[in-house]
Coordinates of N, CA and C in Angstrom, one line a residue:
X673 N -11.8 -2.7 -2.2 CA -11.0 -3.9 -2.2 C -9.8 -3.5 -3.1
X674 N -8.7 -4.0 -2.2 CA -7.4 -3.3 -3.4 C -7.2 -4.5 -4.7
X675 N -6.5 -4.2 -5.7 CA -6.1 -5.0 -6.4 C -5.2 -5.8 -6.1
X676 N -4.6 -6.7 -6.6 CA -3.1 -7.1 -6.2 C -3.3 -8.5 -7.5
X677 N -1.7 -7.4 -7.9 CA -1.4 -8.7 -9.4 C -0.4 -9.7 -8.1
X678 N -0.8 -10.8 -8.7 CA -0.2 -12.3 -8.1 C 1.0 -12.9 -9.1
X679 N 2.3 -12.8 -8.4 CA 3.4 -13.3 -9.2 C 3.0 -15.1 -9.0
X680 N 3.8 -15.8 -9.8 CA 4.0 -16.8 -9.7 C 4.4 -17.2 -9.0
X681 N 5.2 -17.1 -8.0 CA 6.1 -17.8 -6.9 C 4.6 -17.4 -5.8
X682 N 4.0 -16.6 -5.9 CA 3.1 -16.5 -4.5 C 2.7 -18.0 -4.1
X683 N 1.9 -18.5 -5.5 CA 1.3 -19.3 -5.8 C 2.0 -20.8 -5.1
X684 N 3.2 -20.8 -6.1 CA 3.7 -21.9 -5.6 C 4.1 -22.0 -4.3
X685 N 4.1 -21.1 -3.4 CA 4.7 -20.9 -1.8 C 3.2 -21.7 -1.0
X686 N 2.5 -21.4 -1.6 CA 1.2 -21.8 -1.0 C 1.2 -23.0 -1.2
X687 N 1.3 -23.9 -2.2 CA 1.1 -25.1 -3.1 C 2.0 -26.0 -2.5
X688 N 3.0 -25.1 -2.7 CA 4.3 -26.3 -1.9 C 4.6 -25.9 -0.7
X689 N 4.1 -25.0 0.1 CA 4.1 -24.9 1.6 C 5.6 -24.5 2.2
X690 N 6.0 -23.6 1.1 CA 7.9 -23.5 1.2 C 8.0 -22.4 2.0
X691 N 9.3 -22.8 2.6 CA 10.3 -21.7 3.5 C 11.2 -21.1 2.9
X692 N 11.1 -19.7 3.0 CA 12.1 -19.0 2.7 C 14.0 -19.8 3.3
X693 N 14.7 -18.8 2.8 CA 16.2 -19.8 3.5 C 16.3 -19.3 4.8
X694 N 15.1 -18.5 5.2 CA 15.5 -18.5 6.6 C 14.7 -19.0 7.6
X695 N 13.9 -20.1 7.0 CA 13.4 -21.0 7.3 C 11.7 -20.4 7.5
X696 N 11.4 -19.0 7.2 CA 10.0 -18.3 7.6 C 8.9 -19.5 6.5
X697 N 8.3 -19.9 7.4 CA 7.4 -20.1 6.3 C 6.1 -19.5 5.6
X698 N 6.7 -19.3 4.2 CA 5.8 -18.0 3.3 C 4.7 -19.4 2.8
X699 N 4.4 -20.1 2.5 CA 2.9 -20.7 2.3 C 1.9 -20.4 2.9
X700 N 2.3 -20.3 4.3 CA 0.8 -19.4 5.0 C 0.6 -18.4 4.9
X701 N 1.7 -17.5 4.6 CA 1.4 -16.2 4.0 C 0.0 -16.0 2.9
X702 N 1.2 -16.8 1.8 CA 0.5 -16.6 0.7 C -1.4 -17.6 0.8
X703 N -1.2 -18.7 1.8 CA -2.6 -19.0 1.9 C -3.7 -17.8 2.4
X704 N -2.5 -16.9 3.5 CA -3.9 -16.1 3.8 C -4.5 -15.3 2.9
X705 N -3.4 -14.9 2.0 CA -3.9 -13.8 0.9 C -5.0 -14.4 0.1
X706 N -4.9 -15.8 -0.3 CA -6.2 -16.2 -1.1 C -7.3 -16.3 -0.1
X707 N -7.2 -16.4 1.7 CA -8.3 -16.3 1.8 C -9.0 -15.0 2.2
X708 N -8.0 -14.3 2.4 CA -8.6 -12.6 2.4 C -9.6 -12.2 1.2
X709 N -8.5 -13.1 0.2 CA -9.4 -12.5 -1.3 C -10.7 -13.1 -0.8
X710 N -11.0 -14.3 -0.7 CA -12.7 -15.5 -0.3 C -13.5 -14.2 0.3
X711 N -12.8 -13.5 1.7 CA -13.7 -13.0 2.4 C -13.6 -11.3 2.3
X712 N -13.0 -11.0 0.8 CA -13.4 -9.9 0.5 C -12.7 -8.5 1.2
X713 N -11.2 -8.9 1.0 CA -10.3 -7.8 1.7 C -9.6 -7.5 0.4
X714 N -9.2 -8.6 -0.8 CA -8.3 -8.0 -2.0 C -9.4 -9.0 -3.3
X715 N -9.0 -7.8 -4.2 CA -9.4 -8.4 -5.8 C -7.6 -9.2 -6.3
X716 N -8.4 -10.1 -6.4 CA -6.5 -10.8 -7.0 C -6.7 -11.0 -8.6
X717 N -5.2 -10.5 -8.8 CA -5.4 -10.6 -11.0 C -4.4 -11.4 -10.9
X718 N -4.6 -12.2 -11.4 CA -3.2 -13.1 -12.6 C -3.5 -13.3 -13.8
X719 N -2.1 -13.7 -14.3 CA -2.0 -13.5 -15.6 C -1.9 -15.0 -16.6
X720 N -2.2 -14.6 -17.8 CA -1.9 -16.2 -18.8 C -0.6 -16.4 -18.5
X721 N 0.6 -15.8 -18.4 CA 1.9 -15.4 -18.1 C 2.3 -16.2 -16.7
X722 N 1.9 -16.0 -15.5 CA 1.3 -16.9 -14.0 C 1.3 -18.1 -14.3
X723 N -0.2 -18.3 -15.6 CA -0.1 -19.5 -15.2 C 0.6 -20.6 -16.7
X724 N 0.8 -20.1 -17.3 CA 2.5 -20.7 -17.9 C 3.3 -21.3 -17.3
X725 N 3.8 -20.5 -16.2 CA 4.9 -20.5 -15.3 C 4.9 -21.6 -14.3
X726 N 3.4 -21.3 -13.6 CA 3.2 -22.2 -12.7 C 2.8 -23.6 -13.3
X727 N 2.7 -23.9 -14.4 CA 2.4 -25.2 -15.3 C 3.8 -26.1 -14.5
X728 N 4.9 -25.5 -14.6 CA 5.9 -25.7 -14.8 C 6.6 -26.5 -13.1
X729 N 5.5 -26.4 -12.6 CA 5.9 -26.8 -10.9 C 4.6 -27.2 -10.1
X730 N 3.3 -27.4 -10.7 CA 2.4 -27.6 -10.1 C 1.7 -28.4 -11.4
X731 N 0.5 -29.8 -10.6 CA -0.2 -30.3 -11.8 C -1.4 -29.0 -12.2
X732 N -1.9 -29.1 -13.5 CA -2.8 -28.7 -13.9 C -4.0 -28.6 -12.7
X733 N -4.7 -29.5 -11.9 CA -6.0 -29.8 -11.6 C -5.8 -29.5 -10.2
X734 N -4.3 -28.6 -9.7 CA -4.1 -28.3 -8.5 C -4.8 -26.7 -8.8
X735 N -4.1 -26.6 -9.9 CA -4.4 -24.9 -10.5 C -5.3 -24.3 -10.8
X736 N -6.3 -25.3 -11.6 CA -7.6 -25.3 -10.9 C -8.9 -25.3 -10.3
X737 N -8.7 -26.4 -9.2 CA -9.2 -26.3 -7.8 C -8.8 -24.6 -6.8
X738 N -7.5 -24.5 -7.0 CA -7.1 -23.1 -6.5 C -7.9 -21.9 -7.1
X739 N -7.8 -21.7 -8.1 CA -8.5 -20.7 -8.8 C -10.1 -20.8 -8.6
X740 N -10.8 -21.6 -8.4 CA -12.1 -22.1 -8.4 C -13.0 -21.8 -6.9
X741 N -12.2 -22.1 -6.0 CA -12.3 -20.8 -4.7 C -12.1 -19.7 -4.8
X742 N -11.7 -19.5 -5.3 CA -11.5 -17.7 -5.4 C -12.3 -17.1 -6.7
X743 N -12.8 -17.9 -7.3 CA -13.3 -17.5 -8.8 C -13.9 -16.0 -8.6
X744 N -14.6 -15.3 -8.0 CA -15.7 -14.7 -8.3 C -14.6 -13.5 -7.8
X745 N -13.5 -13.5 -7.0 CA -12.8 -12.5 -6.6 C -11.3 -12.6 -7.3
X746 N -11.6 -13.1 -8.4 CA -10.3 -12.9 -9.3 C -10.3 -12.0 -10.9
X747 N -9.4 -11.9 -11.5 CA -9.8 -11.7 -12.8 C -8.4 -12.0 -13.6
X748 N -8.4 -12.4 -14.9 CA -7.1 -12.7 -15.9 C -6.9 -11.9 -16.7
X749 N -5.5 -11.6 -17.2 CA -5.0 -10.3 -17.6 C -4.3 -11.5 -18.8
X750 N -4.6 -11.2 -20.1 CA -3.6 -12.2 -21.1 C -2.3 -11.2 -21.5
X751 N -1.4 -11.9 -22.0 CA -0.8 -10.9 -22.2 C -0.1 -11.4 -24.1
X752 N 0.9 -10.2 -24.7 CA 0.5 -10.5 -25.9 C 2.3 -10.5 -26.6
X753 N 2.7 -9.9 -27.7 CA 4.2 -10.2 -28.2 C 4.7 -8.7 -27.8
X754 N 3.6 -7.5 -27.8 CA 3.7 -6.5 -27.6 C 4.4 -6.1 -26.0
X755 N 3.4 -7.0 -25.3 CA 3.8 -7.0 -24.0 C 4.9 -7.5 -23.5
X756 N 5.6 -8.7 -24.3 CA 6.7 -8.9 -24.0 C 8.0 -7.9 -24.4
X757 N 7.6 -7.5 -25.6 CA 8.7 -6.4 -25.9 C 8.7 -5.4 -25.3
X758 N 7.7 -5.0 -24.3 CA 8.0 -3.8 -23.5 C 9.0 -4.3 -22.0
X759 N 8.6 -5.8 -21.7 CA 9.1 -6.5 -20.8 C 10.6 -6.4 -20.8
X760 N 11.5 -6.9 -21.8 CA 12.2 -7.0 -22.8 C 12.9 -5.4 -21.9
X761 N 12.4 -4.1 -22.7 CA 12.9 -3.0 -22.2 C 12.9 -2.5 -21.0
X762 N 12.3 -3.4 -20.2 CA 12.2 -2.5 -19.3 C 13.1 -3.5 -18.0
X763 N 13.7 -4.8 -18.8 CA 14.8 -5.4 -17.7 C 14.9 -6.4 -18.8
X764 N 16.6 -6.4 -19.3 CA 16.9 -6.9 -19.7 C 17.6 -8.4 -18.8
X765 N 18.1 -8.0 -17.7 CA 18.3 -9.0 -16.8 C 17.4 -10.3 -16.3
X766 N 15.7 -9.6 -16.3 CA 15.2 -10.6 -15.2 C 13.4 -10.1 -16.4
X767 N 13.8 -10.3 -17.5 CA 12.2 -10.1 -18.7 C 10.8 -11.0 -17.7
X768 N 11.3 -11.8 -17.5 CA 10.2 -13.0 -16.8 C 9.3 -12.0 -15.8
X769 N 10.2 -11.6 -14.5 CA 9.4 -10.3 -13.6 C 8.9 -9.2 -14.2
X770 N 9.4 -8.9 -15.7 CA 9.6 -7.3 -15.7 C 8.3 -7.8 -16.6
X771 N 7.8 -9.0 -17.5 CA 6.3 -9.2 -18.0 C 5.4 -8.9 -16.8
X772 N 5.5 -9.5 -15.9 CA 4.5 -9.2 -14.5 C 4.3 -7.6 -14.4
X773 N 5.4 -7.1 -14.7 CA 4.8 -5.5 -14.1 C 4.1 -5.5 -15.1
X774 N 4.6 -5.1 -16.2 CA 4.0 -5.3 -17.8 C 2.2 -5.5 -17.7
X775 N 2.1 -6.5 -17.3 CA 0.3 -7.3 -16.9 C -0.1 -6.1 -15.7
X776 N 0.7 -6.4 -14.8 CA 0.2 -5.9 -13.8 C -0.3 -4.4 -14.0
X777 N 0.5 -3.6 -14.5 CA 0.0 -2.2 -15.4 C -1.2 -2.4 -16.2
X778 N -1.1 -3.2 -17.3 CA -2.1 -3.2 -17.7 C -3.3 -3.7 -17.1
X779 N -3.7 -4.4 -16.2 CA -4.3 -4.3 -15.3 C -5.0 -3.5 -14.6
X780 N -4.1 -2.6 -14.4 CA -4.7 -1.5 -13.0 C -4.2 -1.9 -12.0
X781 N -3.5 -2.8 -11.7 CA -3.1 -3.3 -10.6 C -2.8 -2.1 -9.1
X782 N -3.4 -1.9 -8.2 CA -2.8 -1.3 -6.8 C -1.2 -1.8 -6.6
X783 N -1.2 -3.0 -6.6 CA -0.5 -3.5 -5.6 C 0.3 -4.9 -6.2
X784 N 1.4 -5.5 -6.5 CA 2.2 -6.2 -7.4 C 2.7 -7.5 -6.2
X785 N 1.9 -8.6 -5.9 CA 2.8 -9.2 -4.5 C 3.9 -10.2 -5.2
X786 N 4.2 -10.4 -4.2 CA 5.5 -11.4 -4.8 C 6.5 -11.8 -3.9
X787 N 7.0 -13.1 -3.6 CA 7.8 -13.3 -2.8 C 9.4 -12.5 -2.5
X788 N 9.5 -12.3 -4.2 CA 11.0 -11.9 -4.5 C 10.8 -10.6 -4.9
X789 N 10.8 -9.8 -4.4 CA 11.0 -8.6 -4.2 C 12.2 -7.7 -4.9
X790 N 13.1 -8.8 -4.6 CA 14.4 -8.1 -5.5 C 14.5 -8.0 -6.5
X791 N 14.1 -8.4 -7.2 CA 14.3 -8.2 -8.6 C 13.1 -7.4 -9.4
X792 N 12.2 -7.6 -8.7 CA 10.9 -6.8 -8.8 C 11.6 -5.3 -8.9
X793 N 11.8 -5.3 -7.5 CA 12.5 -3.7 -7.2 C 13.6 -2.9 -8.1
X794 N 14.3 -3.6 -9.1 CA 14.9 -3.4 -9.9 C 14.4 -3.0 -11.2
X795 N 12.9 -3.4 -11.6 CA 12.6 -3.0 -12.5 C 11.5 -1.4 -12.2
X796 N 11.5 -0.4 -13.1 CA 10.7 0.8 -12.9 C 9.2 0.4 -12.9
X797 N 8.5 1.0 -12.1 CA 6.8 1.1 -12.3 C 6.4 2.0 -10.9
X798 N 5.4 2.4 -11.3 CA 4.7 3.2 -10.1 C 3.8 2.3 -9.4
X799 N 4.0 1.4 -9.6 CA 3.0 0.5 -8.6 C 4.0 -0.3 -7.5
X800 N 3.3 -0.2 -6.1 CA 4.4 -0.9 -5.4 C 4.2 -2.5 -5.1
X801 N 5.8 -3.1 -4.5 CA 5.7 -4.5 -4.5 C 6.1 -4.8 -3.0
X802 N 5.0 -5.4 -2.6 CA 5.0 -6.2 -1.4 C 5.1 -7.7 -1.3
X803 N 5.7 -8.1 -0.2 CA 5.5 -9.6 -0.2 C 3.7 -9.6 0.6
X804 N 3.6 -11.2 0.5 CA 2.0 -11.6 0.6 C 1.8 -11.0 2.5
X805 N 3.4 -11.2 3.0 CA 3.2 -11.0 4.8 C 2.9 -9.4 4.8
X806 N 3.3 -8.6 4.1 CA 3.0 -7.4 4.5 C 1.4 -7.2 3.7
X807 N 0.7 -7.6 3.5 CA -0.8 -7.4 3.2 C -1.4 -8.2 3.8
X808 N -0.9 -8.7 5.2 CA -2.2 -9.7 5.6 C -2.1 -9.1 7.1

């Protein structure tokens, strides 16, 4: 089962059922990935960092119910001041994605998904970033 660290926006694409601006809609994407995880195709990691973020656009008791289906095929990665100051160096433009790789390394993570790719791709790491559609 591969790994795959879970950005924040996955989450929300699922939650809020959003379309890209070209109208694709990525919520089913990202739904099938949590149910791949249920039936045992990916280990999914997120981070205390995730779910900060997603505090921020979702209620608490959506977050979870969400996590609570998947419980037994997840795991949490905290992350600490240290970790942000690596974040810090390693993108000064976009710190918020560059903590995800940050987690996601420390993790072990395979595989980094994420809607936004761009900016991802801007920061260095040897682990690769996919959106949720190319893993399902």
């Amino acid at each position: 089962m591969p790994k795959l660290y879970i950005d924040t926006n996955v989450i929300i694409d699922m939650i809020e059922n959003r379309n890209n601006l070209q109208g694709e809609n990525l919520g089913i994407h990202a739904s099938k990935l949590f149910s791949d995880a249920i039936n045992c195709k990916h280990h999914l990691i997120f981070s205390d960092w995730m779910l900060y973020k997603l505090k921020k656009h979702v209620i608490p008791q959506e977050i979870v119910m969400l996590f609570k289906f998947a419980e037994s095929k997840t795991e949490k990665v905290s992350f600490d001041s240290k970790d942000q100051d690596k974040a810090k160096l390693l993108s000064k433009d976009h710190p918020d994605d560059a903590l995800h790789v940050v987690l996601a390394e420390k993790s072990n993570a395979e595989i980094i998904t994420t809607s936004n790719t761009k900016h991802f791709n801007q920061i260095q790491t040897h682990i690769p970033i996919k959106k949720p559609k190319q893993l399902i």
